[in-house]
Amino acid sequence: MASNASPLHVVRCVCLLLLAASASATVAARRHGPAAPVAGQSMYLAPSCRAHTASLTDFGGVGDGTTSNTAAFKSAVDHLSQYSGEGGGGAMLYVPAGKWLTGPFNLTSHFTLFLHSDAVILGSQDMAEWPIIDPLPSYGRGRDKIGGRDASLIGGSNLTDVVITGANGTIDGQGAMWWSKFHQNKLKYTRGYLIEVMHSDTVVIANVTLVNSPAWNIHPVYSSNVVVQGVTILAPTHSPNTDGINPDSCSHVRIEDCYIVSGDDCVAIKSGWDEYGIAYGMPSQHIVVRRLTCVSPTSAVIALGSEMSGGINDVRAEDITAVNSESGVRIKTAVGRGAYVRDVFVRRMSLDTMKWVFWMTGNYKSHPDDKYDPNAIPVVENISYQDVVATAVNTAARLEGIQGAPFRDICIANVTATLAKSRKYPWTCTDVEGVSAGVTPSPCQPLQGSHDGACPFPTDTLPIDQLVLQQCAYSVPAI
Ligand SMILES: *[C@@H]1O[C@H](CO)[C@@H](O)[C@H](O)[C@H]1NC(C)=O
Ligand SMILES: *[C@@H]1O[C@H](CO)[C@@H](O)[C@H](O)[C@H]1NC(C)=O
Ligand SMILES: *[C@@H]1O[C@H](CO)[C@@H](O)[C@H](O)[C@H]1NC(C)=O
Ligand SMILES: *[C@@H]1O[C@H](CO)[C@@H](O)[C@H](O)[C@H]1NC(C)=O
Ligand SMILES: *[C@@H]1O[C@H](CO)[C@@H](O)[C@H](O)[C@H]1NC(C)=O
Ligand SMILES: *[C@@H]1O[C@H](CO)[C@@H](O)[C@H](O)[C@H]1NC(C)=O
């Protein structure tokens, strides 16, 4: 298909720094002249502007919601990958308004997948369209089932500079079929994710809406320099394992301005599972989450773990809003996980209708198999929570460390939790150690160590906050 596709629409891409954004719009308009349809002109941000643009329809794509576009997506990416090399200029694949049914396909480097505001990419309901791929080495097996797993709807491996964006277009996993197979225990393999990028550097996912993923929504794994911004994620609150954004063995991640309603954790930071994660040894670190709004009645707003066997450190979260969620921040681990969760800093959370504001679990039982090391005891330390207001709370906190290996250096300051109903023990704590100041209701005894003022919160800027995206202009011909 690629060979007889119509010629690419080469777009004169105007690349300049964000600061010059207004100027660039003018320049783009002038260059395209009066013939260019104004409505078709738009701007996008990318690590580098793309020199080549093509539309999915150039590769035989049909946006009727019933025709499979798997071959069209594959030939489009194959064709555009000719520009993905050093000096190739990069390419953008434009997905026009329409409903584009497809099975899984992979992206390439120096590449942007751009969705029109009325574009909907629909996940195929034909299981034969979903290839089976190897389990992640740091998990040793699929998360649902032993052995391989279904590929993710949009995938990519060993990429540099890849962007999924648009004018808030939609990627709909049509997950109901998968959820029902999961509930009926009829899955042969682990469900695919909506987006999974592996072994990649510089990944931007921005201004798209993701709905009804078969399982996790966004899964960057073994990657660095990842930005997820302005993403809306919606899944029924009882759909199984529809986690929002799960950075897994990733460094330098920025998640901001996202709105997530889901059946599992809104954000879950992970790094591999028991002996497989320990052997792989790749941590998740230098991660910032800000301005997240979450609804997660059965899970956490931000979870750390439960798979954390490569270690998790330096996580910063601020300006977090949640309603009707199980817990604000939850640390989940177990004997056998090994590694550590350390240097976690959270401030300014506004929560309403919560089961627990804070939850730590040292006995989260799920293991990949029975070969885990009973001496692999995880270390949890240097955890700070401050400036939190929570209303309609069931229990302020449930903090359960590991016997003989208490979770330590916990600092909690300036937290007000208003209980929905008064209770005798608003805090339950075992095997934890720390300090607190200005916390209502009064914390459990192990956290009553006196403390003056604020808890630690790093003052340095993370490198991912300095990633510069360029403002780029594109235009597609009127169809
Ligand atoms: C997402 O859209 C918002 C609003 O239009 C814009 O300010 C922001 O720069 C966009 N982000 C990216 C990474 O494209
Ligand atoms: C995507 O790439 C991965 C890794 O190279 C591969 O295993 C998988 O089969 C590819 N998926 C598709 C749909 O081609
Ligand atoms: C992708 O990167 C990983 C980690 O660097 C490497 O082990 C693997 O061989 C690479 N795969 C390909 C297809 O280049
Ligand atoms: C994007 O679309 C979703 C779903 O329709 C909507 O809830 C959200 O407000 C939209 N975001 C923007 C920035 O328009
Ligand atoms: C916790 O982390 C902060 C920021 O990195 C650091 O300043 C502080 O010394 C750490 N505290 C402990 C007890 O490790
Ligand atoms: C305590 O937290 C509240 C809510 O975030 C904030 O408005 C207030 O400034 C904080 N107080 C101090 C002393 O930091």
Coordinates of C-alpha atoms and ligand atoms in Angstrom, one line a residue:
M1 CA 0.0 0.0 0.0
A2 CA 2.8 2.4 0.9
S3 CA 4.4 2.2 -2.5
N4 CA 1.3 3.4 -4.4
A5 CA 0.2 5.9 -1.7
S6 CA -0.3 9.4 -3.1
P7 CA 2.7 11.8 -2.6
L8 CA 3.2 13.1 0.8
H9 CA 1.9 16.5 1.6
V10 CA 5.1 18.2 2.5
V11 CA 4.4 20.9 5.0
R12 CA 6.7 23.8 5.4
C13 CA 7.1 23.5 9.1
V14 CA 7.9 26.7 11.0
C15 CA 9.9 25.8 14.0
L16 CA 10.7 28.3 16.7
L17 CA 10.7 28.5 20.4
L18 CA 7.6 28.8 22.4
L19 CA 8.4 32.4 23.1
A20 CA 7.9 33.3 19.5
A21 CA 4.6 31.5 19.3
S22 CA 2.4 34.3 18.1
A23 CA 4.9 35.3 15.4
S24 CA 5.0 31.7 14.1
A25 CA 1.2 31.6 13.4
T26 CA 1.6 34.7 11.2
V27 CA 4.5 33.3 9.3
A28 CA 2.8 30.0 8.7
A29 CA -0.3 31.7 7.4
R30 CA 1.7 33.9 5.0
R31 CA 3.8 31.0 3.7
H32 CA 0.8 29.0 2.8
G33 CA -0.8 31.9 1.0
P34 CA -4.5 32.5 0.4
A35 CA -5.1 29.0 -1.0
A36 CA -4.4 27.4 2.4
P37 CA -7.6 26.6 4.3
V38 CA -7.4 28.6 7.5
A39 CA -9.4 26.0 9.3
G40 CA -6.9 23.3 8.4
Q41 CA -4.0 25.2 10.0
S42 CA -3.0 24.5 13.4
M43 CA -0.1 24.4 15.8
Y44 CA 1.4 21.6 17.8
L45 CA 4.3 21.3 20.2
A46 CA 7.1 18.7 19.6
P47 CA 10.7 18.3 20.6
S48 CA 11.5 19.0 17.0
C49 CA 9.1 20.1 14.2
R50 CA 8.4 17.5 11.5
A51 CA 9.4 18.2 8.0
H52 CA 6.9 15.7 6.4
T53 CA 3.2 15.2 6.9
A54 CA 0.8 12.6 5.6
S55 CA -2.8 11.7 6.3
L56 CA -3.9 8.3 7.2
T57 CA -6.2 8.5 4.1
D58 CA -3.1 8.6 1.9
F59 CA -2.6 5.0 2.9
G60 CA -6.1 3.7 2.3
G61 CA -7.5 4.6 5.7
V62 CA -11.3 4.5 5.9
G63 CA -12.9 6.3 8.9
D64 CA -16.3 4.6 8.9
G65 CA -15.9 2.8 12.2
T66 CA -16.1 -0.7 10.7
T67 CA -13.3 -1.0 8.2
S68 CA -10.0 -2.2 9.8
N69 CA -7.2 0.4 9.4
T70 CA -4.5 -1.8 10.9
A71 CA -2.8 -2.1 7.5
A72 CA -3.2 1.6 6.8
F73 CA -1.6 2.6 10.1
K74 CA 1.2 0.1 9.5
S75 CA 2.0 1.2 6.0
A76 CA 1.8 4.9 7.0
V77 CA 4.3 4.4 9.8
D78 CA 6.5 2.1 7.6
H79 CA 6.5 4.8 4.9
L80 CA 7.1 7.7 7.3
S81 CA 9.9 5.9 9.1
Q82 CA 12.1 6.8 6.1
Y83 CA 12.3 10.2 7.7
S84 CA 13.0 8.9 11.2
G85 CA 16.8 8.7 10.9
E86 CA 19.4 11.3 11.7
G87 CA 18.7 14.3 9.4
G88 CA 15.5 12.8 8.0
G89 CA 13.5 15.7 9.2
G90 CA 10.9 13.6 11.0
A91 CA 7.3 13.1 10.1
M92 CA 3.7 13.6 11.3
L93 CA 0.8 11.2 10.6
Y94 CA -2.4 13.1 10.6
V95 CA -5.6 11.3 11.6
P96 CA -8.6 13.2 10.2
A97 CA -12.1 13.4 11.6
G98 CA -13.7 10.0 11.5
K99 CA -13.8 6.7 13.3
W100 CA -10.7 4.7 12.6
L101 CA -11.0 1.1 13.7
T102 CA -7.6 -0.6 14.1
G103 CA -5.6 -3.4 15.7
P104 CA -2.2 -2.6 17.4
F105 CA 0.4 -0.7 15.5
N106 CA 3.8 0.7 16.4
L107 CA 5.2 4.2 16.0
T108 CA 8.6 5.3 14.8
S109 CA 11.3 7.9 15.9
H110 CA 11.1 11.6 15.2
F111 CA 7.4 11.1 14.7
T112 CA 4.1 12.7 15.7
L113 CA 0.7 11.0 15.6
F114 CA -1.7 13.9 15.4
L115 CA -5.5 13.4 16.0
H116 CA -8.0 15.9 14.7
S117 CA -10.5 16.9 17.4
D118 CA -13.2 14.7 15.8
A119 CA -10.8 11.8 15.1
V120 CA -11.5 8.6 17.1
I121 CA -9.1 5.7 16.9
L122 CA -11.1 2.6 17.9
G123 CA -9.5 -0.5 19.3
S124 CA -10.3 -3.6 17.2
Q125 CA -12.8 -6.1 18.7
D126 CA -11.2 -8.9 16.6
M127 CA -8.7 -10.6 19.0
A128 CA -6.8 -12.0 16.0
E129 CA -5.8 -8.4 15.3
W130 CA -3.9 -8.3 18.6
P131 CA -0.4 -9.9 18.3
I132 CA 1.0 -11.7 21.3
I133 CA 4.3 -10.3 22.5
D134 CA 6.8 -11.3 25.1
P135 CA 6.2 -10.4 28.8
L136 CA 8.2 -7.6 30.2
P137 CA 11.5 -8.9 31.5
S138 CA 11.1 -7.0 34.8
Y139 CA 7.7 -8.8 35.4
G140 CA 8.7 -12.3 34.1
R141 CA 5.1 -12.9 33.0
G142 CA 1.9 -11.0 32.0
R143 CA 0.0 -9.2 34.7
D144 CA -3.2 -11.1 34.1
K145 CA -1.8 -14.4 32.9
I146 CA 1.4 -16.3 32.9
G147 CA 3.3 -16.1 29.6
G148 CA 2.9 -13.6 26.8
R149 CA 0.6 -10.6 26.5
D150 CA -1.4 -8.8 23.8
A151 CA 0.4 -5.9 22.2
S152 CA -0.7 -2.5 23.1
L153 CA -3.0 -0.6 20.7
I154 CA -0.4 2.0 20.1
G155 CA 3.2 0.8 20.8
G156 CA 6.8 1.6 20.2
S157 CA 10.2 0.3 21.1
N158 CA 13.7 1.8 21.1
L159 CA 12.4 5.2 19.8
T160 CA 13.7 8.7 20.2
D161 CA 11.4 11.8 20.0
V162 CA 7.9 10.4 19.6
V163 CA 4.7 12.5 20.1
I164 CA 1.1 11.5 20.4
T165 CA -1.0 14.6 20.3
G166 CA -3.8 16.5 18.6
A167 CA -6.7 18.8 19.2
N168 CA -8.1 16.6 22.0
G169 CA -9.0 13.7 19.6
T170 CA -9.9 10.4 21.1
I171 CA -8.4 7.0 21.4
D172 CA -11.1 4.5 22.4
G173 CA -9.9 1.0 23.4
Q174 CA -13.5 -0.4 23.4
G175 CA -12.4 -2.3 26.4
A176 CA -15.8 -3.8 27.4
M177 CA -15.1 -7.0 25.6
W178 CA -11.8 -7.4 27.4
W179 CA -13.2 -6.5 30.8
S180 CA -15.9 -9.1 30.5
K181 CA -13.4 -11.8 29.4
F182 CA -11.3 -10.8 32.4
H183 CA -14.2 -11.1 34.8
Q184 CA -15.2 -14.5 33.3
N185 CA -11.6 -15.7 33.6
K186 CA -11.6 -16.3 29.8
L187 CA -8.5 -14.5 28.9
K188 CA -5.7 -16.6 27.4
Y189 CA -3.1 -13.8 27.6
T190 CA -2.7 -10.5 29.5
R191 CA -4.7 -7.7 28.1
G192 CA -3.0 -5.0 26.0
Y193 CA -2.6 -1.4 27.1
L194 CA -3.8 1.6 25.2
I195 CA -0.4 3.1 24.7
E196 CA 2.9 1.5 25.6
V197 CA 6.3 3.0 24.8
M198 CA 9.4 0.9 25.7
H199 CA 13.1 1.6 25.8
S200 CA 12.5 5.1 24.4
D201 CA 13.8 8.6 25.0
T202 CA 11.8 11.8 24.7
V203 CA 8.2 10.8 24.6
V204 CA 5.3 13.4 24.6
I205 CA 1.7 12.5 25.0
A206 CA -0.5 15.6 25.1
N207 CA -4.0 16.9 24.5
V208 CA -5.7 13.7 23.6
T209 CA -8.6 11.9 25.3
L210 CA -8.3 8.2 26.1
V211 CA -11.4 6.2 26.9
N212 CA -12.2 2.6 27.7
S213 CA -8.8 1.0 27.6
P214 CA -8.7 -2.8 27.9
A215 CA -6.4 -2.3 30.9
W216 CA -3.7 0.4 31.7
N217 CA -4.0 3.5 29.6
I218 CA -0.5 5.0 29.3
H219 CA 2.5 2.7 30.1
P220 CA 5.9 4.2 29.4
V221 CA 8.4 1.5 30.4
Y222 CA 12.3 1.5 30.5
S223 CA 12.1 5.0 29.1
S224 CA 13.3 8.5 30.0
N225 CA 12.2 12.1 29.4
V226 CA 8.5 11.5 29.2
V227 CA 5.9 14.2 29.3
V228 CA 2.2 13.5 29.7
Q229 CA 0.2 16.8 29.5
G230 CA -3.4 17.8 29.1
V231 CA -4.6 14.3 28.8
T232 CA -8.2 13.2 29.7
I233 CA -8.6 9.6 30.6
L234 CA -12.0 8.1 31.2
A235 CA -13.0 4.5 32.1
P236 CA -16.0 3.2 34.0
T237 CA -15.1 3.3 37.7
H238 CA -15.6 -0.5 38.0
S239 CA -13.6 -1.5 34.9
P240 CA -10.8 -3.8 35.9
N241 CA -7.2 -2.4 36.0
T242 CA -7.8 0.6 33.9
D243 CA -5.0 2.6 35.6
G244 CA -4.4 6.0 34.1
I245 CA -0.7 6.7 33.7
N246 CA 1.9 4.1 34.9
P247 CA 5.5 5.1 34.5
D248 CA 7.4 1.9 35.0
S249 CA 11.2 1.8 35.3
C250 CA 11.3 5.3 33.9
S251 CA 13.4 8.3 34.7
H252 CA 12.6 12.0 34.2
V253 CA 8.8 12.0 33.9
R254 CA 6.5 14.9 34.0
I255 CA 2.7 14.4 34.3
E256 CA 0.6 17.5 34.4
D257 CA -2.8 19.0 33.8
C258 CA -4.5 15.6 33.5
Y259 CA -8.0 14.6 34.3
I260 CA -8.6 11.0 35.1
V261 CA -11.6 8.9 36.0
S262 CA -10.8 5.3 36.2
G263 CA -11.4 1.8 37.7
D264 CA -7.9 1.7 39.2
D265 CA -5.1 4.0 40.2
C266 CA -5.1 7.4 38.4
V267 CA -1.3 7.4 38.4
A268 CA 0.8 4.4 39.5
I269 CA 4.6 4.5 39.6
K270 CA 6.1 1.1 39.2
S271 CA 9.5 -0.7 38.5
G272 CA 9.1 -4.4 38.1
W273 CA 7.9 -7.4 40.0
D274 CA 9.7 -9.4 42.7
E275 CA 12.7 -11.4 41.5
Y276 CA 12.2 -10.3 37.9
G277 CA 12.2 -6.6 38.8
I278 CA 15.2 -7.1 41.2
A279 CA 17.2 -8.8 38.4
Y280 CA 16.3 -6.1 35.9
G281 CA 17.2 -3.5 38.4
M282 CA 15.8 -0.4 36.7
P283 CA 14.2 2.2 39.0
S284 CA 11.6 4.8 38.4
Q285 CA 12.9 8.2 39.5
H286 CA 12.9 12.0 39.1
I287 CA 9.1 12.1 38.5
V288 CA 6.8 15.1 39.0
V289 CA 3.0 14.9 39.0
R290 CA 1.2 18.2 39.1
R291 CA -2.3 19.6 38.7
L292 CA -3.9 16.1 38.5
T293 CA -7.6 15.7 39.0
C294 CA -8.7 12.2 39.8
V295 CA -11.8 10.1 40.5
S296 CA -10.9 6.6 41.5
P297 CA -13.5 5.1 43.9
T298 CA -11.7 1.7 44.2
S299 CA -8.0 2.9 44.1
A300 CA -5.5 5.6 44.7
V301 CA -5.0 9.0 43.3
I302 CA -1.2 8.3 43.2
A303 CA 0.1 4.8 43.9
L304 CA 3.7 3.8 44.3
G305 CA 4.0 0.1 43.5
S306 CA 2.9 -2.5 44.1
E307 CA 5.5 -3.5 41.6
M308 CA 8.5 -1.6 42.7
S309 CA 11.3 -4.1 42.7
G310 CA 13.7 -1.9 40.7
G311 CA 13.2 0.8 43.3
I312 CA 11.3 4.1 43.3
N313 CA 12.9 7.4 44.3
D314 CA 12.5 11.1 44.0
V315 CA 8.8 11.5 43.3
R316 CA 7.2 14.9 43.7
A317 CA 3.5 15.6 43.5
E318 CA 1.7 18.9 44.0
D319 CA -1.7 20.5 43.4
I320 CA -3.6 17.3 43.4
T321 CA -7.4 17.3 43.4
A322 CA -9.6 14.3 43.9
V323 CA -13.1 13.4 44.7
N324 CA -14.6 10.0 45.5
S325 CA -11.4 8.1 45.6
E326 CA -10.2 5.3 47.8
S327 CA -6.9 6.9 49.0
G328 CA -4.9 10.0 48.2
V329 CA -1.4 8.5 48.1
R330 CA -0.8 4.8 48.5
I331 CA 2.5 3.0 48.9
K332 CA 2.0 -0.7 48.1
T333 CA 4.8 -3.3 48.6
A334 CA 5.4 -6.7 50.1
V335 CA 8.2 -9.0 51.4
G336 CA 9.7 -10.4 48.2
R337 CA 9.7 -7.1 46.3
G338 CA 13.1 -6.0 47.6
A339 CA 14.4 -2.5 46.6
Y340 CA 13.0 0.7 48.0
V341 CA 10.5 3.5 47.9
R342 CA 12.2 6.6 49.1
D343 CA 12.2 10.4 48.8
V344 CA 8.5 10.9 48.0
F345 CA 7.2 14.4 48.5
V346 CA 3.6 15.4 48.2
R347 CA 2.1 18.9 48.9
R348 CA -1.2 20.7 48.3
M349 CA -3.8 18.0 47.9
S350 CA -7.5 18.9 48.1
L351 CA -9.6 15.7 48.6
D352 CA -13.2 15.1 49.0
T353 CA -15.0 11.8 49.8
M354 CA -12.1 9.5 50.6
K355 CA -11.8 6.2 52.3
W356 CA -8.3 6.9 53.5
V357 CA -6.2 10.1 52.9
F358 CA -2.9 8.1 53.4
W359 CA -2.4 4.4 53.0
M360 CA 0.8 2.4 53.2
T361 CA 0.7 -1.4 52.8
G362 CA 3.7 -3.6 53.5
N363 CA 1.8 -6.9 52.9
Y364 CA 0.4 -6.4 49.4
K365 CA 0.4 -10.1 48.5
S366 CA 0.4 -10.6 44.8
H367 CA 3.5 -12.3 43.5
P368 CA 4.4 -13.4 40.0
D369 CA 5.1 -17.0 41.2
D370 CA 6.4 -18.8 44.3
K371 CA 10.1 -18.2 43.4
Y372 CA 10.3 -14.8 45.1
D373 CA 13.0 -14.3 47.8
P374 CA 11.5 -14.1 51.3
N375 CA 14.6 -12.2 52.3
A376 CA 14.0 -9.4 49.8
I377 CA 12.6 -6.8 52.2
P378 CA 11.7 -3.5 50.7
V379 CA 12.9 -0.3 52.4
V380 CA 10.3 2.6 52.6
E381 CA 11.8 5.9 53.8
N382 CA 11.7 9.6 53.6
I383 CA 8.1 10.1 52.7
S384 CA 6.6 13.7 53.2
Y385 CA 3.0 14.8 53.0
Q386 CA 1.9 18.3 53.6
D387 CA -0.7 21.0 53.1
V388 CA -3.6 18.6 52.6
V389 CA -7.3 19.4 53.1
A390 CA -9.6 16.4 53.0
T391 CA -13.3 16.3 53.6
A392 CA -15.8 13.5 54.0
V393 CA -13.1 11.1 55.0
N394 CA -13.8 7.7 56.3
T395 CA -10.4 7.1 58.0
A396 CA -7.5 9.6 58.1
A397 CA -4.8 7.0 57.5
R398 CA -4.0 3.4 57.5
L399 CA -0.2 2.9 57.7
E400 CA 1.0 -0.7 57.8
G401 CA 4.8 -1.2 57.5
I402 CA 6.7 -4.4 57.7
Q403 CA 7.5 -6.0 61.0
G404 CA 11.2 -5.7 61.7
A405 CA 11.6 -3.3 58.8
P406 CA 9.4 -0.3 59.7
F407 CA 8.7 2.4 57.1
R408 CA 10.7 5.3 58.4
D409 CA 11.3 9.1 58.2
I410 CA 7.7 9.7 57.4
C411 CA 6.8 13.4 57.8
I412 CA 3.2 14.7 57.8
A413 CA 2.5 18.4 58.3
N414 CA -0.5 20.8 58.0
V415 CA -3.1 18.2 57.2
T416 CA -6.8 18.5 58.0
A417 CA -9.0 15.5 57.5
T418 CA -12.7 16.1 58.3
L419 CA -14.3 12.8 59.0
A420 CA -17.7 11.9 57.5
K421 CA -18.5 10.2 60.8
S422 CA -16.6 10.4 64.1
R423 CA -14.5 7.3 64.9
K424 CA -12.5 6.1 67.8
Y425 CA -9.3 5.5 65.8
P426 CA -9.1 7.8 62.8
W427 CA -5.4 6.6 62.3
T428 CA -4.2 3.0 62.3
C429 CA -0.5 2.5 62.3
T430 CA 1.8 -0.4 62.6
D431 CA 5.6 -0.6 61.9
V432 CA 5.9 3.0 60.9
E433 CA 8.1 5.8 62.3
G434 CA 8.0 9.5 61.8
V435 CA 7.1 13.0 62.8
S436 CA 4.1 15.3 62.4
A437 CA 3.0 18.9 62.9
G438 CA -0.3 20.5 62.6
V439 CA -2.3 17.4 61.8
T440 CA -6.0 17.0 62.6
P441 CA -7.2 14.6 63.8
S442 CA -4.2 13.9 65.9
P443 CA -2.0 11.2 64.3
C444 CA -1.1 7.9 65.8
Q445 CA 1.5 7.6 68.5
P446 CA 4.4 6.5 66.2
L447 CA 4.1 9.7 64.2
Q448 CA 3.9 12.0 67.2
G449 CA 7.6 12.7 67.2
S450 CA 7.7 16.5 67.3
H451 CA 8.5 18.4 64.2
D452 CA 8.8 22.1 63.5
G453 CA 7.2 23.6 60.4
A454 CA 7.2 22.1 57.0
C455 CA 8.3 18.7 55.8
P456 CA 11.1 18.4 53.2
F457 CA 10.2 19.2 49.6
P458 CA 13.1 19.6 47.2
T459 CA 13.8 23.1 45.9
D460 CA 15.9 22.1 42.8
T461 CA 14.2 21.9 39.4
L462 CA 14.0 18.6 37.7
P463 CA 15.7 18.3 34.3
I464 CA 12.3 17.2 32.8
D465 CA 11.0 20.7 33.6
Q466 CA 13.6 22.1 31.3
L467 CA 12.7 20.0 28.3
V468 CA 11.9 22.6 25.6
L469 CA 9.1 21.8 23.1
Q470 CA 9.0 23.8 19.9
Q471 CA 5.9 25.4 18.6
C472 CA 5.3 24.0 15.1
A473 CA 2.8 24.9 12.4
Y474 CA 1.1 22.3 10.2
S475 CA -1.5 22.4 7.5
V476 CA -3.4 19.6 5.8
P477 CA -5.1 20.1 2.5
A478 CA -8.9 20.4 2.5
I479 CA -10.4 17.1 1.8
Ligands
LIG1 C1 -2.0 21.3 25.1 O1 -3.1 22.2 24.9 C2 -3.0 23.4 25.7 C3 -4.2 24.2 25.5 O2 -4.4 24.4 24.1 C4 -1.7 24.1 25.4 O3 -1.6 25.2 26.2 C5 -0.5 23.2 25.6 O4 0.7 23.8 25.2 C6 -0.7 21.9 24.8 N1 0.4 21.0 25.2 C7 1.2 20.3 24.4 C8 2.3 19.6 24.9 O5 1.0 20.3 23.2
LIG2 C1 5.8 -3.5 18.0 O1 7.2 -3.7 18.4 C2 7.4 -4.7 19.3 C3 8.8 -4.6 19.7 O2 9.7 -4.6 18.6 C4 7.0 -6.0 18.7 O3 7.2 -7.1 19.6 C5 5.5 -6.0 18.3 O4 5.2 -7.2 17.7 C6 5.2 -4.8 17.4 N1 3.8 -4.7 17.3 C7 3.2 -4.7 16.2 C8 1.7 -4.5 16.2 O5 3.8 -4.8 15.1
LIG3 C1 16.0 -1.9 22.5 O1 16.7 -1.4 23.6 C2 17.0 -2.4 24.6 C3 17.6 -1.7 25.8 O2 18.6 -0.9 25.4 C4 17.9 -3.5 23.9 O3 18.2 -4.5 24.9 C5 17.2 -4.1 22.8 O4 18.1 -5.0 22.1 C6 16.8 -3.0 21.8 N1 16.0 -3.6 20.7 C7 16.1 -3.3 19.5 C8 15.2 -4.0 18.5 O5 17.0 -2.6 19.1
LIG4 C1 -11.2 16.9 25.8 O1 -12.3 16.0 25.6 C2 -12.8 15.4 26.9 C3 -13.8 14.4 26.5 O2 -14.8 14.8 25.7 C4 -13.4 16.6 27.7 O3 -13.9 16.1 28.9 C5 -12.3 17.6 28.0 O4 -12.9 18.7 28.6 C6 -11.7 18.1 26.7 N1 -10.5 18.9 27.0 C7 -10.3 20.0 26.4 C8 -9.1 20.8 26.9 O5 -11.1 20.5 25.6
LIG5 C1 14.7 13.3 52.4 O1 14.9 13.9 51.1 C2 15.3 15.3 51.2 C3 15.3 15.9 49.8 O2 16.2 15.1 49.0 C4 16.6 15.4 51.9 O3 16.9 16.8 52.0 C5 16.5 14.8 53.3 O4 17.7 14.9 53.9 C6 16.0 13.4 53.2 N1 15.7 13.0 54.6 C7 16.0 11.8 55.0 C8 15.7 11.5 56.4 O5 16.6 10.9 54.3
LIG6 C1 -1.7 24.6 55.2 O1 -2.3 24.0 54.0 C2 -3.3 24.9 53.5 C3 -4.0 24.1 52.4 O2 -3.1 23.6 51.4 C4 -2.6 26.1 52.9 O3 -3.6 27.0 52.4 C5 -1.9 26.8 54.1 O4 -1.2 27.9 53.5 C6 -0.9 25.9 54.7 N1 -0.3 26.5 55.9 C7 1.0 26.6 56.0 C8 1.5 27.2 57.3 O5 1.8 26.3 55.1

